[in-house]
Amino acid sequence: MLASIKPLIILEPYMEKPTKKKRNICCIGAGYVGGPTMTMIASKCSEIKITVVDINKNRIDSWNSADLTKLPIYEPGLAEILSKVRNKNLFFSNDVKGAISKADIIFLSVNTPTKIKGIGKGKASNLEYLENSVREIAKYSKGHTIIVEKSTVPVKTAETIELLLNSSCLDNVNNEKKTYSVISNPEFLAEGSAIKDLEKPDRVLIGGKDQNAVKEIKELYLSWVSSEKILTTNLWSSELSKLTANAFLAQRVSSINTISAICEKTGANIAEVSRAIGTDQRIGKNFLNAGPGFGGSCFKKDILSLVYLCIYYRLDEVAKYWENVIAINNWQQDRISRLIIGNLFGTIENKKIAILGFAFKADTNDTRESPAIKISKNLLQEGAKLSIYDPKVEEEKINFELNSCFDDVACSIDKSKWKKFDSIEDTLKGADAVVLLTEWEEFKYLPWSNLFKLLRKPAWIFDTRNILDPNDFCSEGINLWINGIGEYSN
């Protein structure tokens, strides 16, 4: 008689199964974090109803637009996923009161910009929008509600939220029993790859005191994220981890940009140096590309928040250290501006300069803290006339950024001094110089042999992103500067 044969057992990575539970989620804030994050959760958790609310009617109308090219933000892959869940289990609305009153879980994804006046000006975060949202939650929520910090916030913000909620309960005229659990669940999204980051995150961080609430938020992510990638901490560790991650990444950008300047002086090639040090496993290859400096909504703001925290606790040396990361970023943008002016015979008065790219990075239409803003303002202040092209950034947004007041840079720009074009040919026509500021894929393969003819000779091309091939620039009268390599003159 044959011995019984045991079936072959294939061991797979352990993936904790979430407990299916009918939930109502409200997300306050329909911006770069709230919109994509809720779209992903809706696509992975079909049993959950999600409502994203915002007081900005135009923004909500854009999210509800039948034309998916009219979404308020551009993110590769977003429109395709949104089309499958919108108006099924994902809704966009201006009815803040209604969404809050029905929600079991509320994500706070509102903007927390750096203060531009008052105590902490230029460093502390402005929590006005967050406070207003919390007061709305206290007013309209029912029963027990889990409040999830998704916005990037200063350390100890959860304490402020708890205080506001507890204080508001004292004004509860209907004597309704309301309770809350505050959770920190910071986003670690890179614009341009947010959908990929959401679908396959390096980690999901959840911090909180109420372990039942922590478990409930964890169950959301277990629908598509393996349990070993979900980290749980206390509230303060979670809040500080977000600031620290962005500070470390920004530090790498500033560090490599200082080396790019040394490369130009010594004859070294920044691309070769970056590749050499990036192969060291202790360092790694990411965030080692020379450029015009970091931008976006988080890096600068989070470092300033960290600086303010250090000053508050009288850690002055630590504050100065992180302030220097931002100082190097500003220096890089000023260095590029001076280099452009210097190579155009020391003056750019009434000279036409073509700006290729206004978004802070490729694959996004976000212009917040974009290096293009400061460099453009520097050139305009020197009398230049700018022609600007970006495949995703609208003219209205460029106008807003060029006329914004921050860092004491002039904030009133004559509209006749710049123009947004819809084609690269029109942008370059008659230009004395071309400044490449965003690493859009299409800029890497431009037909320079034809575009040369449009420029006024002798012309300069300034590649701040180090993406062009010098072999494409052999025409007489064309001069090329590549960040971290130097000048190629003909």
Short mmCIF file of C-alpha atoms in Angstrom, two decimals:
data_model
loop_
_atom_site.label_atom_id
_atom_site.label_comp_id
_atom_site.label_asym_id
_atom_site.label_seq_id
_atom_site.Cartn_x
_atom_site.Cartn_y
_atom_site.Cartn_z
CA MET A 1 0.00 0.00 0.00
CA LEU A 2 1.39 3.36 -1.00
CA ALA A 3 2.23 5.82 1.74
CA SER A 4 0.00 8.86 1.74
CA ILE A 5 1.57 11.83 -0.01
CA LYS A 6 1.23 15.19 1.68
CA PRO A 7 0.22 18.03 -0.65
CA LEU A 8 2.95 20.48 -1.59
CA ILE A 9 2.58 23.72 0.40
CA ILE A 10 3.83 26.88 -1.30
CA LEU A 11 4.86 29.53 1.19
CA GLU A 12 4.04 33.09 0.19
CA PRO A 13 4.85 36.37 1.93
CA TYR A 14 2.42 36.87 4.78
CA MET A 15 -0.31 39.38 3.98
CA GLU A 16 -2.67 40.13 6.80
CA LYS A 17 -6.28 40.13 5.64
CA PRO A 18 -8.36 43.19 6.44
CA THR A 19 -11.72 42.82 8.12
CA LYS A 20 -14.35 43.94 5.61
CA LYS A 21 -16.43 46.69 7.13
CA LYS A 22 -18.80 49.18 5.58
CA ARG A 23 -17.30 52.61 6.17
CA ASN A 24 -17.93 56.18 5.15
CA ILE A 25 -14.81 58.26 4.60
CA CYS A 26 -14.68 62.01 4.21
CA CYS A 27 -11.54 63.73 2.94
CA ILE A 28 -11.32 67.47 3.52
CA GLY A 29 -9.14 68.96 0.81
CA ALA A 30 -9.24 68.10 -2.91
CA GLY A 31 -5.66 68.98 -3.76
CA TYR A 32 -2.47 67.16 -4.71
CA VAL A 33 -2.72 64.80 -1.72
CA GLY A 34 -6.44 64.33 -1.13
CA GLY A 35 -7.51 63.70 -4.71
CA PRO A 36 -4.99 60.98 -5.69
CA THR A 37 -4.98 59.31 -2.25
CA MET A 38 -8.74 58.94 -2.08
CA THR A 39 -8.83 57.77 -5.71
CA MET A 40 -6.43 54.96 -4.86
CA ILE A 41 -8.28 53.95 -1.68
CA ALA A 42 -11.57 53.92 -3.59
CA SER A 43 -10.08 51.69 -6.29
CA LYS A 44 -8.78 49.19 -3.72
CA CYS A 45 -11.70 49.28 -1.26
CA SER A 46 -14.91 49.08 -3.28
CA GLU A 47 -17.01 48.52 -0.14
CA ILE A 48 -16.10 51.97 1.20
CA LYS A 49 -17.88 55.18 0.21
CA ILE A 50 -15.51 58.13 -0.03
CA THR A 51 -16.47 61.78 -0.37
CA VAL A 52 -13.80 64.39 -1.05
CA VAL A 53 -14.92 67.87 -0.07
CA ASP A 54 -13.48 71.32 -0.65
CA ILE A 55 -14.84 74.85 -0.27
CA ASN A 56 -13.35 75.73 -3.67
CA LYS A 57 -16.27 75.17 -6.08
CA ASN A 58 -14.14 75.46 -9.22
CA ARG A 59 -11.81 72.75 -7.95
CA ILE A 60 -14.67 70.37 -7.23
CA ASP A 61 -16.22 71.11 -10.62
CA SER A 62 -12.88 70.22 -12.22
CA TRP A 63 -12.75 66.89 -10.38
CA ASN A 64 -16.29 66.16 -11.61
CA SER A 65 -15.58 67.23 -15.20
CA ALA A 66 -16.48 64.72 -17.91
CA ASP A 67 -13.27 65.80 -19.66
CA LEU A 68 -10.55 64.02 -17.69
CA THR A 69 -7.91 66.32 -19.19
CA LYS A 70 -9.48 69.13 -17.16
CA LEU A 71 -8.68 67.69 -13.73
CA PRO A 72 -7.20 70.29 -11.35
CA ILE A 73 -3.94 68.35 -11.07
CA TYR A 74 -1.92 66.37 -13.57
CA GLU A 75 -0.55 63.05 -12.40
CA PRO A 76 0.31 60.13 -14.74
CA GLY A 77 -2.23 57.31 -14.35
CA LEU A 78 -4.66 59.31 -12.19
CA ALA A 79 -7.35 59.91 -14.81
CA GLU A 80 -7.51 56.23 -15.77
CA ILE A 81 -8.13 55.07 -12.19
CA LEU A 82 -10.48 57.96 -11.42
CA SER A 83 -12.70 57.07 -14.37
CA LYS A 84 -13.37 53.64 -12.82
CA VAL A 85 -14.42 54.80 -9.35
CA ARG A 86 -15.83 58.31 -9.69
CA ASN A 87 -19.56 58.47 -8.91
CA LYS A 88 -19.46 54.79 -7.89
CA ASN A 89 -17.79 54.83 -4.50
CA LEU A 90 -15.81 58.07 -4.89
CA PHE A 91 -17.57 61.44 -4.91
CA PHE A 92 -16.43 65.07 -5.03
CA SER A 93 -18.59 67.68 -3.32
CA ASN A 94 -18.79 71.14 -1.77
CA ASP A 95 -21.19 69.82 0.90
CA VAL A 96 -18.69 69.80 3.77
CA LYS A 97 -21.35 69.58 6.47
CA GLY A 98 -23.12 66.59 4.90
CA ALA A 99 -19.94 64.61 4.28
CA ILE A 100 -18.63 65.18 7.82
CA SER A 101 -21.92 64.19 9.45
CA LYS A 102 -21.92 60.80 7.68
CA ALA A 103 -18.24 59.97 8.09
CA ASP A 104 -16.67 57.35 10.33
CA ILE A 105 -13.17 58.42 9.25
CA ILE A 106 -12.11 61.91 8.20
CA PHE A 107 -8.83 62.59 6.41
CA LEU A 108 -7.41 66.10 6.78
CA SER A 109 -5.65 66.95 3.51
CA VAL A 110 -5.78 70.74 3.64
CA ASN A 111 -2.95 73.09 2.76
CA THR A 112 -0.56 74.08 5.58
CA PRO A 113 1.61 76.80 3.98
CA THR A 114 4.46 78.66 5.64
CA LYS A 115 3.35 81.81 7.45
CA ILE A 116 4.07 85.03 5.57
CA LYS A 117 3.38 87.37 8.50
CA GLY A 118 3.28 87.47 12.28
CA ILE A 119 5.16 85.35 14.79
CA GLY A 120 7.16 82.65 13.04
CA LYS A 121 6.96 84.45 9.66
CA GLY A 122 8.90 82.58 7.00
CA LYS A 123 9.34 79.43 9.12
CA ALA A 124 6.25 78.33 11.08
CA SER A 125 3.33 76.61 9.36
CA ASN A 126 0.04 78.43 8.93
CA LEU A 127 -2.57 76.09 10.41
CA GLU A 128 -5.54 78.34 9.69
CA TYR A 129 -7.14 75.96 7.16
CA LEU A 130 -6.53 72.96 9.37
CA GLU A 131 -8.04 74.68 12.42
CA ASN A 132 -11.12 75.73 10.46
CA SER A 133 -11.57 72.15 9.25
CA VAL A 134 -11.26 70.72 12.76
CA ARG A 135 -13.89 73.17 14.04
CA GLU A 136 -16.21 72.02 11.24
CA ILE A 137 -15.62 68.41 12.27
CA ALA A 138 -16.44 69.21 15.89
CA LYS A 139 -19.61 70.96 14.79
CA TYR A 140 -21.04 68.42 12.35
CA SER A 141 -19.58 65.01 13.24
CA LYS A 142 -21.66 62.36 14.99
CA GLY A 143 -20.77 59.51 17.34
CA HIS A 144 -17.17 58.36 17.24
CA THR A 145 -14.95 59.71 14.46
CA ILE A 146 -11.36 58.91 13.56
CA ILE A 147 -9.47 62.02 12.44
CA VAL A 148 -6.49 61.28 10.19
CA GLU A 149 -3.74 63.86 9.65
CA LYS A 150 -2.76 63.50 6.00
CA SER A 151 -1.48 67.06 5.58
CA THR A 152 2.15 67.75 6.39
CA VAL A 153 2.00 69.32 9.83
CA PRO A 154 4.40 70.49 12.56
CA VAL A 155 5.17 68.09 15.39
CA LYS A 156 2.51 68.17 18.13
CA THR A 157 -0.27 69.28 15.76
CA ALA A 158 -2.30 66.25 16.86
CA GLU A 159 -2.28 67.75 20.34
CA THR A 160 -3.77 70.96 18.93
CA ILE A 161 -6.45 69.00 17.10
CA GLU A 162 -7.38 67.11 20.28
CA LEU A 163 -7.59 70.37 22.23
CA LEU A 164 -9.86 71.96 19.61
CA LEU A 165 -12.13 68.93 19.51
CA ASN A 166 -12.38 68.62 23.29
CA SER A 167 -13.03 72.34 23.71
CA SER A 168 -15.73 72.31 21.05
CA CYS A 169 -17.51 69.48 22.83
CA LEU A 170 -18.19 71.94 25.66
CA ASP A 171 -20.31 73.98 23.21
CA ASN A 172 -22.41 70.97 22.23
CA VAL A 173 -25.87 72.44 22.84
CA ASN A 174 -27.65 69.24 21.82
CA ASN A 175 -25.69 67.19 24.36
CA GLU A 176 -24.76 64.70 21.63
CA LYS A 177 -22.13 62.20 22.67
CA LYS A 178 -19.13 62.76 20.39
CA THR A 179 -15.75 61.10 20.70
CA TYR A 180 -12.62 61.26 18.56
CA SER A 181 -9.36 59.46 17.89
CA VAL A 182 -6.57 61.41 16.20
CA ILE A 183 -4.20 59.51 13.92
CA SER A 184 -1.10 60.66 12.03
CA ASN A 185 -0.80 59.06 8.58
CA PRO A 186 1.57 61.30 6.59
CA GLU A 187 1.87 61.04 2.83
CA PHE A 188 5.18 60.19 1.21
CA LEU A 189 4.22 60.94 -2.37
CA ALA A 190 6.54 62.24 -5.05
CA GLU A 191 4.63 64.34 -7.55
CA GLY A 192 4.91 62.84 -10.99
CA SER A 193 4.88 59.32 -9.55
CA ALA A 194 2.14 59.67 -6.92
CA ILE A 195 -0.05 56.90 -8.32
CA LYS A 196 2.86 54.47 -8.35
CA ASP A 197 3.83 55.58 -4.84
CA LEU A 198 0.29 54.99 -3.62
CA GLU A 199 -0.08 51.59 -5.27
CA LYS A 200 3.34 50.28 -4.22
CA PRO A 201 4.48 52.38 -1.26
CA ASP A 202 7.90 51.99 0.36
CA ARG A 203 6.06 52.22 3.67
CA VAL A 204 2.80 53.36 5.21
CA LEU A 205 3.24 55.16 8.51
CA ILE A 206 0.46 55.25 11.09
CA GLY A 207 0.89 56.92 14.46
CA GLY A 208 -1.64 57.18 17.27
CA LYS A 209 -2.58 56.65 20.89
CA ASP A 210 -5.83 54.75 20.31
CA GLN A 211 -4.67 51.35 19.11
CA ASN A 212 -8.15 50.40 17.92
CA ALA A 213 -8.15 53.44 15.64
CA VAL A 214 -4.62 52.61 14.48
CA LYS A 215 -5.79 49.09 13.63
CA GLU A 216 -8.80 50.42 11.71
CA ILE A 217 -6.64 52.69 9.53
CA LYS A 218 -4.19 49.85 9.03
CA GLU A 219 -7.03 47.67 7.75
CA LEU A 220 -7.69 50.18 4.98
CA TYR A 221 -4.19 49.78 3.60
CA LEU A 222 -4.12 46.00 4.09
CA SER A 223 -6.46 45.79 1.11
CA TRP A 224 -3.40 46.21 -1.12
CA VAL A 225 -0.29 46.81 1.05
CA SER A 226 1.53 43.97 2.81
CA SER A 227 1.62 44.22 6.61
CA GLU A 228 5.43 44.40 6.82
CA LYS A 229 5.30 47.70 4.94
CA ILE A 230 2.88 49.25 7.41
CA LEU A 231 4.75 50.87 10.30
CA THR A 232 3.01 51.93 13.49
CA THR A 233 4.48 54.52 15.88
CA ASN A 234 3.38 57.06 18.43
CA LEU A 235 1.84 60.30 17.18
CA TRP A 236 4.91 62.47 17.55
CA SER A 237 7.27 60.04 15.84
CA SER A 238 4.92 59.86 12.85
CA GLU A 239 4.66 63.66 12.53
CA LEU A 240 8.42 64.16 12.90
CA SER A 241 9.25 61.34 10.46
CA LYS A 242 7.49 63.17 7.64
CA LEU A 243 9.45 66.39 8.23
CA THR A 244 12.71 64.48 8.62
CA ALA A 245 12.27 62.46 5.42
CA ASN A 246 11.76 65.59 3.34
CA ALA A 247 14.62 67.39 5.08
CA PHE A 248 17.02 64.53 4.30
CA LEU A 249 15.96 64.41 0.65
CA ALA A 250 16.32 68.18 0.27
CA GLN A 251 19.73 67.98 1.91
CA ARG A 252 20.89 65.59 -0.82
CA VAL A 253 19.72 67.98 -3.53
CA SER A 254 21.58 70.91 -1.98
CA SER A 255 24.67 68.77 -1.44
CA ILE A 256 24.92 67.59 -5.06
CA ASN A 257 24.35 71.12 -6.34
CA THR A 258 27.37 72.38 -4.39
CA ILE A 259 29.42 69.64 -6.05
CA SER A 260 28.09 70.66 -9.50
CA ALA A 261 29.65 74.10 -8.99
CA ILE A 262 32.99 72.51 -8.05
CA CYS A 263 32.81 70.27 -11.15
CA GLU A 264 32.49 73.29 -13.42
CA LYS A 265 35.58 74.89 -11.88
CA THR A 266 37.75 71.77 -11.95
CA GLY A 267 36.73 70.09 -15.20
CA ALA A 268 35.00 67.18 -13.50
CA ASN A 269 31.68 65.92 -14.87
CA ILE A 270 28.80 65.97 -12.36
CA ALA A 271 27.04 63.05 -14.09
CA GLU A 272 30.15 60.90 -13.70
CA VAL A 273 30.66 61.98 -10.08
CA SER A 274 27.01 61.25 -9.25
CA ARG A 275 27.22 57.82 -10.82
CA ALA A 276 30.45 57.03 -8.98
CA ILE A 277 29.17 57.94 -5.53
CA GLY A 278 25.68 56.55 -6.21
CA THR A 279 27.02 53.03 -6.60
CA ASP A 280 28.05 53.11 -2.95
CA GLN A 281 25.26 51.22 -1.18
CA ARG A 282 25.65 53.46 1.86
CA ILE A 283 24.77 56.48 -0.28
CA GLY A 284 22.51 55.22 -3.09
CA LYS A 285 21.77 56.81 -6.45
CA ASN A 286 18.54 58.69 -5.77
CA PHE A 287 18.39 62.50 -5.50
CA LEU A 288 21.91 62.91 -6.87
CA ASN A 289 21.00 64.70 -10.10
CA ALA A 290 22.29 68.27 -10.34
CA GLY A 291 19.58 70.83 -11.04
CA PRO A 292 18.37 74.36 -10.38
CA GLY A 293 17.36 73.44 -6.83
CA PHE A 294 14.46 71.68 -5.12
CA GLY A 295 10.89 72.89 -5.28
CA GLY A 296 7.39 71.63 -4.58
CA SER A 297 5.07 72.07 -1.66
CA CYS A 298 6.99 70.13 0.97
CA PHE A 299 10.79 70.33 0.98
CA LYS A 300 11.26 73.99 1.82
CA LYS A 301 8.17 74.20 4.01
CA ASP A 302 9.11 71.11 6.02
CA ILE A 303 12.71 72.24 6.57
CA LEU A 304 11.45 75.63 7.75
CA SER A 305 9.03 73.88 10.10
CA LEU A 306 11.94 71.80 11.42
CA VAL A 307 14.02 74.96 11.86
CA TYR A 308 11.19 76.62 13.78
CA LEU A 309 10.90 73.55 16.02
CA CYS A 310 14.65 73.67 16.74
CA ILE A 311 14.51 77.38 17.56
CA TYR A 312 11.56 76.78 19.89
CA TYR A 313 13.57 74.17 21.81
CA ARG A 314 16.70 76.37 21.63
CA LEU A 315 18.64 73.97 19.47
CA ASP A 316 20.27 76.87 17.64
CA GLU A 317 23.13 74.93 16.05
CA VAL A 318 20.70 72.37 14.64
CA ALA A 319 18.48 75.15 13.30
CA LYS A 320 21.44 76.77 11.53
CA TYR A 321 22.42 73.46 9.98
CA TRP A 322 19.04 72.98 8.32
CA GLU A 323 18.76 76.65 7.38
CA ASN A 324 21.92 76.20 5.33
CA VAL A 325 20.22 73.51 3.22
CA ILE A 326 17.74 76.17 2.08
CA ALA A 327 20.48 78.80 1.75
CA ILE A 328 22.35 76.52 -0.69
CA ASN A 329 19.13 76.02 -2.66
CA ASN A 330 18.66 79.79 -3.00
CA TRP A 331 22.35 80.20 -3.85
CA GLN A 332 22.08 77.68 -6.69
CA GLN A 333 19.19 79.58 -8.29
CA ASP A 334 21.02 82.91 -7.92
CA ARG A 335 24.20 81.31 -9.32
CA ILE A 336 22.37 80.18 -12.44
CA SER A 337 20.77 83.61 -12.86
CA ARG A 338 24.16 85.36 -12.61
CA LEU A 339 25.69 82.89 -15.03
CA ILE A 340 22.99 83.59 -17.63
CA ILE A 341 23.45 87.34 -17.32
CA GLY A 342 27.23 87.10 -17.40
CA ASN A 343 27.29 85.05 -20.60
CA LEU A 344 24.94 87.47 -22.35
CA PHE A 345 27.61 90.20 -22.17
CA GLY A 346 26.63 91.31 -18.68
CA THR A 347 23.23 92.71 -19.58
CA ILE A 348 19.87 91.20 -20.54
CA GLU A 349 17.93 94.47 -20.84
CA ASN A 350 15.20 93.94 -23.47
CA LYS A 351 16.74 90.61 -24.51
CA LYS A 352 14.37 87.73 -25.11
CA ILE A 353 14.99 84.64 -23.00
CA ALA A 354 13.04 81.44 -23.59
CA ILE A 355 12.08 79.47 -20.48
CA LEU A 356 11.45 75.76 -21.08
CA GLY A 357 9.52 74.33 -18.14
CA PHE A 358 7.82 76.10 -15.26
CA ALA A 359 6.63 73.16 -13.13
CA PHE A 360 8.97 72.33 -10.26
CA LYS A 361 9.59 68.88 -11.79
CA ALA A 362 8.45 66.78 -14.73
CA ASP A 363 5.10 64.95 -14.85
CA THR A 364 3.23 67.46 -12.69
CA ASN A 365 1.55 70.82 -13.17
CA ASP A 366 2.53 71.91 -9.65
CA THR A 367 4.52 75.16 -9.60
CA ARG A 368 4.80 75.68 -5.84
CA GLU A 369 8.36 76.77 -4.93
CA SER A 370 9.48 75.90 -8.46
CA PRO A 371 13.07 77.03 -9.18
CA ALA A 372 11.64 78.59 -12.35
CA ILE A 373 9.88 81.22 -10.24
CA LYS A 374 12.95 82.76 -8.65
CA ILE A 375 15.16 82.42 -11.73
CA SER A 376 12.44 84.03 -13.90
CA LYS A 377 11.99 86.86 -11.41
CA ASN A 378 15.74 87.44 -11.29
CA LEU A 379 15.86 87.71 -15.09
CA LEU A 380 12.80 89.98 -15.25
CA GLN A 381 14.29 92.29 -12.64
CA GLU A 382 17.36 92.63 -14.90
CA GLY A 383 15.13 93.81 -17.75
CA ALA A 384 14.72 90.60 -19.76
CA LYS A 385 11.62 89.68 -21.73
CA LEU A 386 10.58 86.08 -21.13
CA SER A 387 8.80 83.63 -23.41
CA ILE A 388 7.62 80.62 -21.40
CA TYR A 389 6.59 77.11 -22.40
CA ASP A 390 5.41 74.26 -20.18
CA PRO A 391 3.24 71.37 -21.45
CA LYS A 392 1.04 71.24 -18.34
CA VAL A 393 1.21 74.57 -16.49
CA GLU A 394 -1.50 77.10 -17.36
CA GLU A 395 -0.80 80.80 -17.95
CA GLU A 396 -2.97 81.77 -14.97
CA LYS A 397 -0.78 79.75 -12.61
CA ILE A 398 2.43 81.26 -14.02
CA ASN A 399 0.99 84.74 -13.57
CA PHE A 400 0.09 83.95 -9.96
CA GLU A 401 3.59 82.68 -9.16
CA LEU A 402 5.41 85.57 -10.84
CA ASN A 403 3.33 88.04 -8.87
CA SER A 404 3.52 86.24 -5.52
CA CYS A 405 5.35 87.89 -2.65
CA PHE A 406 7.74 85.62 -0.80
CA ASP A 407 11.39 85.67 0.20
CA ASP A 408 11.31 89.45 -0.29
CA VAL A 409 11.49 89.05 -4.08
CA ALA A 410 9.61 91.70 -6.07
CA CYS A 411 5.98 90.67 -6.49
CA SER A 412 4.66 93.06 -9.12
CA ILE A 413 5.64 91.89 -12.59
CA ASP A 414 4.58 93.79 -15.71
CA LYS A 415 2.56 91.30 -17.81
CA SER A 416 4.02 92.83 -20.97
CA LYS A 417 7.46 91.51 -19.92
CA TRP A 418 6.53 87.84 -20.37
CA LYS A 419 4.30 85.62 -22.46
CA LYS A 420 3.18 81.99 -22.31
CA PHE A 421 3.35 80.09 -25.61
CA ASP A 422 1.74 76.81 -26.65
CA SER A 423 4.58 75.61 -28.85
CA ILE A 424 8.34 75.36 -28.42
CA GLU A 425 8.93 76.95 -31.85
CA ASP A 426 6.99 80.11 -30.92
CA THR A 427 8.75 80.20 -27.55
CA LEU A 428 12.23 80.12 -29.09
CA LYS A 429 11.62 82.48 -32.00
CA GLY A 430 14.07 85.41 -31.78
CA ALA A 431 15.41 84.39 -28.36
CA ASP A 432 18.94 85.30 -27.27
CA ALA A 433 19.01 82.39 -24.83
CA VAL A 434 17.11 79.25 -23.87
CA VAL A 435 16.94 78.19 -20.22
CA LEU A 436 15.82 74.61 -19.61
CA LEU A 437 14.35 74.47 -16.09
CA THR A 438 12.12 71.35 -15.97
CA GLU A 439 13.21 67.88 -17.05
CA TRP A 440 10.19 67.10 -19.23
CA GLU A 441 10.86 64.05 -21.41
CA GLU A 442 10.08 65.97 -24.62
CA PHE A 443 12.91 68.41 -23.89
CA LYS A 444 15.49 65.62 -24.11
CA TYR A 445 14.80 64.96 -27.77
CA LEU A 446 14.14 68.35 -29.33
CA PRO A 447 15.20 68.78 -32.99
CA TRP A 448 17.90 71.32 -32.25
CA SER A 449 19.22 71.30 -35.81
CA ASN A 450 15.94 73.01 -36.82
CA LEU A 451 15.40 75.04 -33.66
CA PHE A 452 18.84 76.71 -33.95
CA LYS A 453 17.55 78.74 -36.89
CA LEU A 454 14.94 80.43 -34.70
CA LEU A 455 17.45 81.90 -32.22
CA ARG A 456 19.26 85.23 -32.48
CA LYS A 457 23.00 84.62 -32.79
CA PRO A 458 25.22 84.26 -30.89
CA ALA A 459 22.76 82.29 -28.79
CA TRP A 460 23.11 80.46 -25.49
CA ILE A 461 21.37 77.36 -24.24
CA PHE A 462 21.48 76.80 -20.47
CA ASP A 463 20.67 73.24 -19.43
CA THR A 464 20.10 73.41 -15.68
CA ARG A 465 18.91 69.76 -15.58
CA ASN A 466 21.88 68.13 -17.32
CA ILE A 467 19.68 66.28 -19.84
CA LEU A 468 21.04 67.49 -23.19
CA ASP A 469 23.71 65.83 -25.35
CA PRO A 470 26.56 68.24 -26.27
CA ASN A 471 26.94 66.42 -29.60
CA ASP A 472 23.62 67.93 -30.71
CA PHE A 473 25.07 71.43 -30.39
CA CYS A 474 27.71 71.86 -33.04
CA SER A 475 26.20 74.71 -35.07
CA GLU A 476 28.19 77.89 -35.35
CA GLY A 477 26.99 80.67 -33.08
CA ILE A 478 25.40 78.34 -30.53
CA ASN A 479 26.86 78.15 -27.03
CA LEU A 480 25.86 75.55 -24.47
CA TRP A 481 26.17 75.45 -20.69
CA ILE A 482 25.32 72.24 -18.84
CA ASN A 483 24.91 72.26 -15.08
CA GLY A 484 27.81 70.50 -13.39
CA ILE A 485 29.88 70.26 -16.59
CA GLY A 486 30.35 73.82 -17.82
CA GLU A 487 30.46 75.57 -21.17
CA TYR A 488 30.66 74.32 -24.73
CA SER A 489 31.38 77.20 -27.12
CA ASN A 490 31.32 77.22 -30.92
#
